[in-house]
Amino acid sequence: QINAKLAGHYRYYGVTDNSNGIHAFGYRIRRKILEVLNRRSQKNSLTWEGFAKLEERFPLVNARIYVNIYG
């Protein structure tokens, strides 16, 4: 469900000159997912390295430009 929401966001906002914005949004979403997964216990049970391994198994959609408004 997260991938569907991310893909919709990227398709709507993925226009020329907005690449920094959608890449920053993708990073903030990944950070929030890590934060939510770390709520399982009182210590940080998942590091960025562990999250990267998890993301290899369940990849998130990459941000990209879908519409070129100049061409």
CSV table of C-alpha atoms in Angstrom, one decimal:
chain,number,residue,atom,x,y,z
A,1,GLN,CA,0.0,0.0,0.0
A,2,ILE,CA,2.9,2.3,0.7
A,3,ASN,CA,4.3,1.7,-2.8
A,4,ALA,CA,0.9,2.6,-4.4
A,5,LYS,CA,0.8,5.8,-2.4
A,6,LEU,CA,4.4,6.7,-3.3
A,7,ALA,CA,3.9,5.9,-7.0
A,8,GLY,CA,0.8,8.2,-7.1
A,9,HIS,CA,2.6,11.0,-5.3
A,10,TYR,CA,5.6,10.7,-7.7
A,11,ARG,CA,3.3,10.6,-10.8
A,12,TYR,CA,1.4,13.7,-9.6
A,13,TYR,CA,4.4,15.8,-8.5
A,14,GLY,CA,7.0,14.2,-10.8
A,15,VAL,CA,7.4,17.1,-13.2
A,16,THR,CA,10.5,18.9,-14.5
A,17,ASP,CA,12.4,21.0,-11.9
A,18,ASN,CA,10.8,19.1,-9.0
A,19,SER,CA,13.3,16.3,-8.7
A,20,ASN,CA,14.8,17.7,-5.5
A,21,GLY,CA,11.4,17.9,-3.9
A,22,ILE,CA,10.3,14.3,-4.7
A,23,HIS,CA,13.7,12.8,-3.7
A,24,ALA,CA,13.5,14.6,-0.4
A,25,PHE,CA,9.9,13.4,0.1
A,26,GLY,CA,11.1,9.8,-0.6
A,27,TYR,CA,13.9,10.2,2.0
A,28,ARG,CA,11.4,11.5,4.6
A,29,ILE,CA,9.0,8.6,3.9
A,30,ARG,CA,11.9,6.1,4.4
A,31,ARG,CA,12.9,7.8,7.6
A,32,LYS,CA,9.3,7.7,8.9
A,33,ILE,CA,8.9,4.0,8.0
A,34,LEU,CA,12.1,3.3,10.0
A,35,GLU,CA,10.7,5.3,12.9
A,36,VAL,CA,7.4,3.4,12.8
A,37,LEU,CA,9.3,0.0,12.7
A,38,ASN,CA,11.4,1.0,15.6
A,39,ARG,CA,8.3,1.5,17.8
A,40,ARG,CA,8.2,-2.2,18.4
A,41,SER,CA,10.4,-2.0,21.4
A,42,GLN,CA,11.9,0.5,23.7
A,43,LYS,CA,15.3,0.3,22.0
A,44,ASN,CA,16.1,0.9,18.4
A,45,SER,CA,15.7,-2.6,17.0
A,46,LEU,CA,16.3,-1.6,13.4
A,47,THR,CA,19.3,0.4,12.1
A,48,TRP,CA,19.7,2.0,8.7
A,49,GLU,CA,21.7,-1.1,7.6
A,50,GLY,CA,19.0,-3.4,8.7
A,51,PHE,CA,16.4,-1.2,6.9
A,52,ALA,CA,18.5,-1.3,3.7
A,53,LYS,CA,18.4,-5.1,3.9
A,54,LEU,CA,14.7,-5.0,4.5
A,55,GLU,CA,14.3,-2.7,1.5
A,56,GLU,CA,16.2,-5.1,-0.7
A,57,ARG,CA,13.6,-7.7,0.0
A,58,PHE,CA,10.6,-5.3,-0.2
A,59,PRO,CA,11.8,-2.4,-2.4
A,60,LEU,CA,10.0,0.9,-2.4
A,61,VAL,CA,9.2,2.8,-5.6
A,62,ASN,CA,12.0,5.1,-6.7
A,63,ALA,CA,11.3,8.8,-7.3
A,64,ARG,CA,11.6,9.9,-11.0
A,65,ILE,CA,10.4,12.6,-13.3
A,66,TYR,CA,7.3,11.5,-15.3
A,67,VAL,CA,6.4,14.7,-17.2
A,68,ASN,CA,8.7,17.1,-19.0
A,69,ILE,CA,6.9,20.4,-19.1
A,70,TYR,CA,9.5,21.9,-21.5
A,71,GLY,CA,9.1,19.4,-24.3
